[in-house]
Amino acid sequence: MKNLLNQMIYRIVMCCVSLLAVLLTFSVFYVGEGPNDITWEFLKYYTNLSNYFVFAVSVIVLTDNVKRVYAGEKEGYNRKIITLKFMTTVMILVTFLVYISLLGEPFTADFWRNLGNLSYHVVAPLMFIIDYFLFEEKKSVSIFAPLLSLIIPLAYVCYVFILGAAIENFEYPYFFLDVNDLGYGGVMVWVVILVAIFTVLGYLLWLYNRFTIEDGKIKVDFKNLLWLRKPDVIAELAVTEESIGSDDENCNLQ
């Protein structure tokens, strides 16, 4: 969908939902006895960190979207932090899938009554993922983008290991990273599994980005796999070069 106004409206709603999710990770809102004390521990959760990335990327993309609409542009695609947006999409997709399949209990009433769960585990992630599927330009990321998507989760694992080694009686945020219970060997098995999941999801998302429809048929375009710039920009350069070449030929004929 190339309509920039539609993109802008959707992204305004997405940013509001994402902001709510971020605020809920800080325990700003509460139900029952009173608010929880805000401590540094909210920074140890991958869910929270992935939602912070989502909010930051969403704001950057929306800001550019708004500028272009007010400048009079009607159609186009996101031009900002394309690779980082791809990496963040993979990141939040894993947050959503791991919680739904391993950590949460989506078939219980408590799951759907918890505003925090719904915001930063379900609604905000899904809105960001849908944004990528609806509004991101085809063939806009490099074949290396899924591998780059591994940087953030691997850095997070190292971060948790450092916290665990430095803080006495540290409570690990997830069972599959609990060195005290599984040992480093057991944790590394889970890390390998999660890296494999990240890689597979990353390349599935990359393949979707390569899908094109020609003459009513879905095709996968494997040309120019190393593109690190937007294809429309490259196409414009190619047209410009052809135009210059034609002008030179005309000059020579004259």
Coordinates of C-alpha atoms in Angstrom, one line a residue:
M1 CA 0.0 0.0 0.0
K2 CA 1.7 3.1 -1.3
N3 CA -0.7 5.8 0.0
L4 CA 1.3 7.9 2.5
L5 CA -1.8 9.3 4.2
N6 CA -3.1 5.8 5.1
Q7 CA 0.4 4.9 6.3
M8 CA 0.5 8.0 8.5
I9 CA -2.9 7.3 10.1
Y10 CA -2.0 3.7 10.8
R11 CA 1.4 4.7 12.3
I12 CA -0.1 7.4 14.5
V13 CA -2.3 4.7 16.1
M14 CA 0.6 2.3 16.2
C15 CA 2.8 4.8 18.0
C16 CA 0.1 5.5 20.6
V17 CA -0.3 1.7 21.3
S18 CA 3.5 1.3 21.4
L19 CA 3.8 4.2 23.8
L20 CA 1.2 2.6 26.1
A21 CA 3.2 -0.7 26.0
V22 CA 6.4 1.2 26.9
L23 CA 4.7 2.9 29.8
L24 CA 3.3 -0.3 31.1
T25 CA 6.8 -1.8 31.2
F26 CA 7.7 0.9 33.7
S27 CA 4.7 0.0 35.9
V28 CA 3.2 3.5 35.3
F29 CA -0.3 2.1 35.5
Y30 CA -1.5 -0.3 38.1
V31 CA -4.5 -2.2 39.2
G32 CA -5.3 -3.3 42.8
E33 CA -3.2 -2.5 45.8
G34 CA -0.9 0.1 44.3
P35 CA 1.9 0.8 41.9
N36 CA 5.0 -1.4 41.9
D37 CA 8.3 0.3 42.8
I38 CA 10.2 1.2 39.6
T39 CA 13.6 -0.5 39.6
W40 CA 16.3 -1.1 37.0
E41 CA 15.0 -4.7 36.6
F42 CA 12.6 -3.8 33.8
L43 CA 15.7 -3.4 31.7
K44 CA 16.6 -7.1 32.0
Y45 CA 13.6 -8.3 30.0
Y46 CA 13.9 -8.9 26.3
T47 CA 10.2 -8.2 25.8
N48 CA 10.7 -4.7 27.3
L49 CA 13.8 -3.9 25.2
S50 CA 12.2 -5.1 22.0
N51 CA 9.2 -2.8 22.7
Y52 CA 11.6 0.1 23.2
F53 CA 13.1 -0.6 19.8
V54 CA 9.6 -0.8 18.3
F55 CA 8.6 2.6 19.7
A56 CA 11.8 4.3 18.7
V57 CA 11.7 3.0 15.1
S58 CA 8.0 3.7 14.8
V59 CA 8.5 7.4 15.9
I60 CA 11.4 7.8 13.4
V61 CA 9.4 6.3 10.5
L62 CA 6.2 8.2 11.4
T63 CA 8.1 11.5 11.6
D64 CA 9.4 11.1 8.1
N65 CA 5.9 10.0 7.0
V66 CA 4.3 13.1 8.4
K67 CA 6.9 15.4 6.8
R68 CA 6.3 13.8 3.4
V69 CA 2.5 14.1 3.6
Y70 CA 2.7 17.7 4.6
A71 CA 5.2 18.3 1.7
G72 CA 2.5 17.2 -0.7
E73 CA 3.6 13.6 -1.4
K74 CA 0.8 11.2 -1.9
E75 CA 2.5 7.9 -2.6
G76 CA 5.7 6.1 -1.6
Y77 CA 7.3 3.9 0.9
N78 CA 9.4 4.2 4.1
R79 CA 12.9 5.7 3.4
K80 CA 14.3 5.7 6.9
I81 CA 16.4 3.1 8.8
I82 CA 15.1 0.3 6.5
T83 CA 17.5 -2.3 7.7
L84 CA 17.0 -1.4 11.4
K85 CA 13.2 -1.6 10.8
F86 CA 13.7 -5.1 9.4
M87 CA 15.8 -6.1 12.3
T88 CA 13.3 -4.7 14.8
T89 CA 10.5 -6.6 13.0
V90 CA 12.3 -9.9 13.4
M91 CA 13.0 -8.9 17.1
I92 CA 9.4 -8.2 18.0
L93 CA 8.1 -11.2 16.0
V94 CA 10.2 -13.5 18.2
T95 CA 8.9 -11.6 21.3
F96 CA 5.3 -12.4 20.1
L97 CA 5.9 -16.0 19.1
V98 CA 8.0 -17.0 22.1
Y99 CA 5.5 -15.5 24.6
I100 CA 2.5 -17.1 22.9
S101 CA 4.1 -20.5 22.6
L102 CA 6.4 -20.8 25.6
L103 CA 5.8 -18.2 28.3
G104 CA 2.2 -17.1 28.2
E105 CA -1.1 -18.9 28.6
P106 CA -3.3 -17.5 25.8
F107 CA -6.1 -20.0 26.5
T108 CA -6.8 -18.6 30.0
A109 CA -9.0 -15.7 30.9
D110 CA -6.2 -14.0 32.9
F111 CA -4.1 -13.7 29.8
W112 CA -6.7 -11.5 28.1
R113 CA -7.5 -9.5 31.2
N114 CA -3.9 -8.4 31.6
L115 CA -3.5 -5.0 29.9
G116 CA 0.3 -5.4 30.0
N117 CA 0.3 -8.8 28.3
L118 CA -2.0 -7.6 25.6
S119 CA -0.1 -4.4 24.9
Y120 CA 3.6 -5.4 24.8
H121 CA 3.2 -9.1 24.0
V122 CA 0.4 -9.0 21.5
V123 CA -1.1 -5.7 20.2
A124 CA 2.0 -3.5 19.8
P125 CA 4.1 -6.4 18.3
L126 CA 1.3 -7.3 15.8
M127 CA 0.7 -3.8 14.7
F128 CA 4.4 -3.3 14.0
I129 CA 4.6 -6.6 12.1
I130 CA 1.5 -5.7 10.1
D131 CA 3.0 -2.3 9.3
Y132 CA 6.0 -4.1 7.7
F133 CA 3.8 -6.4 5.7
L134 CA 1.5 -3.6 4.5
F135 CA 3.7 -0.6 3.9
E136 CA 7.3 -1.7 3.3
E137 CA 8.7 -1.6 -0.2
K138 CA 9.5 -4.9 -1.9
K139 CA 13.2 -5.8 -2.5
S140 CA 14.3 -3.1 0.0
V141 CA 16.6 -5.1 2.2
S142 CA 19.9 -6.9 1.7
I143 CA 20.3 -10.7 1.9
F144 CA 22.5 -10.1 4.9
A145 CA 19.6 -8.3 6.9
P146 CA 18.4 -11.6 8.6
L147 CA 22.0 -12.2 9.8
L148 CA 22.3 -8.7 11.1
S149 CA 19.0 -9.4 13.0
L150 CA 21.0 -11.8 15.2
I151 CA 23.2 -9.0 16.6
I152 CA 20.6 -7.6 19.0
P153 CA 19.5 -10.9 20.6
L154 CA 23.1 -12.2 20.9
A155 CA 24.1 -8.9 22.6
Y156 CA 21.1 -9.4 24.9
V157 CA 22.3 -12.9 25.9
C158 CA 25.7 -11.5 26.7
Y159 CA 24.1 -8.7 28.7
V160 CA 22.1 -11.2 30.8
F161 CA 25.2 -13.3 31.4
I162 CA 27.1 -10.2 32.6
L163 CA 24.2 -9.3 35.0
G164 CA 24.1 -12.8 36.3
A165 CA 27.8 -12.9 37.0
A166 CA 27.9 -9.4 38.5
I167 CA 24.8 -9.4 40.7
E168 CA 24.4 -11.7 43.7
N169 CA 21.2 -13.8 43.7
F170 CA 20.3 -12.5 40.3
E171 CA 16.9 -13.6 39.1
Y172 CA 17.2 -14.6 35.4
P173 CA 14.3 -13.2 33.3
Y174 CA 13.6 -16.4 31.4
F175 CA 13.9 -20.1 32.3
F176 CA 15.9 -20.8 29.1
L177 CA 18.6 -18.3 30.2
D178 CA 18.7 -19.4 33.9
V179 CA 22.3 -20.5 34.3
N180 CA 21.7 -21.5 37.9
D181 CA 19.1 -24.0 36.9
L182 CA 20.4 -25.2 33.4
G183 CA 24.1 -24.4 33.6
Y184 CA 25.9 -22.6 30.8
G185 CA 25.7 -25.7 28.6
G186 CA 21.9 -26.0 28.9
V187 CA 21.5 -22.3 28.3
M188 CA 23.7 -22.5 25.2
V189 CA 21.5 -25.2 23.8
W190 CA 18.5 -22.8 24.1
V191 CA 20.6 -20.0 22.6
V192 CA 21.4 -22.2 19.6
I193 CA 17.7 -23.0 19.2
L194 CA 16.7 -19.4 19.5
V195 CA 19.4 -18.3 17.0
A196 CA 18.0 -20.9 14.6
I197 CA 14.5 -19.5 15.1
F198 CA 15.7 -15.9 14.5
T199 CA 17.5 -17.0 11.4
V200 CA 14.6 -18.9 9.9
L201 CA 12.1 -16.1 10.7
G202 CA 14.5 -13.5 9.4
Y203 CA 14.8 -15.3 6.0
L204 CA 11.1 -16.0 5.8
L205 CA 10.5 -12.3 6.3
W206 CA 13.3 -11.5 3.7
L207 CA 11.6 -13.9 1.2
Y208 CA 8.3 -12.1 1.7
N209 CA 10.2 -8.8 0.9
R210 CA 11.3 -10.4 -2.4
F211 CA 7.8 -11.6 -3.5
T212 CA 6.5 -9.8 -6.5
I213 CA 3.4 -10.2 -8.6
E214 CA 3.8 -10.2 -12.3
D215 CA 0.9 -11.0 -14.7
G216 CA -1.1 -12.3 -11.8
K217 CA 1.6 -14.7 -10.7
I218 CA 3.6 -14.6 -7.5
K219 CA 7.4 -14.6 -8.1
V220 CA 10.4 -14.4 -5.9
D221 CA 13.0 -11.9 -7.3
F222 CA 16.6 -13.0 -6.5
K223 CA 18.2 -10.2 -8.5
N224 CA 20.5 -7.6 -6.8
L225 CA 20.5 -9.5 -3.5
L226 CA 23.2 -7.2 -2.0
W227 CA 21.1 -4.1 -2.2
L228 CA 21.7 -1.8 0.8
R229 CA 19.8 1.1 -0.7
K230 CA 16.2 1.4 -1.8
P231 CA 15.5 -0.1 -5.2
D232 CA 13.5 3.0 -6.3
V233 CA 16.6 5.1 -5.8
I234 CA 18.7 2.7 -7.8
A235 CA 16.1 2.7 -10.5
E236 CA 16.1 6.4 -10.6
L237 CA 19.9 6.4 -11.0
A238 CA 19.6 3.9 -13.8
V239 CA 17.1 6.0 -15.6
T240 CA 19.3 9.1 -15.1
E241 CA 22.3 7.2 -16.5
E242 CA 20.3 6.1 -19.5
S243 CA 19.1 9.6 -20.1
I244 CA 22.6 11.0 -19.9
G245 CA 23.8 8.3 -22.3
S246 CA 21.1 9.1 -24.8
D247 CA 21.9 12.8 -24.5
D248 CA 25.6 12.0 -25.2
E249 CA 24.6 10.0 -28.3
N250 CA 22.4 12.8 -29.6
C251 CA 25.3 15.2 -29.1
N252 CA 27.6 13.0 -31.0
L253 CA 25.1 12.6 -33.9
Q254 CA 24.8 16.3 -34.1

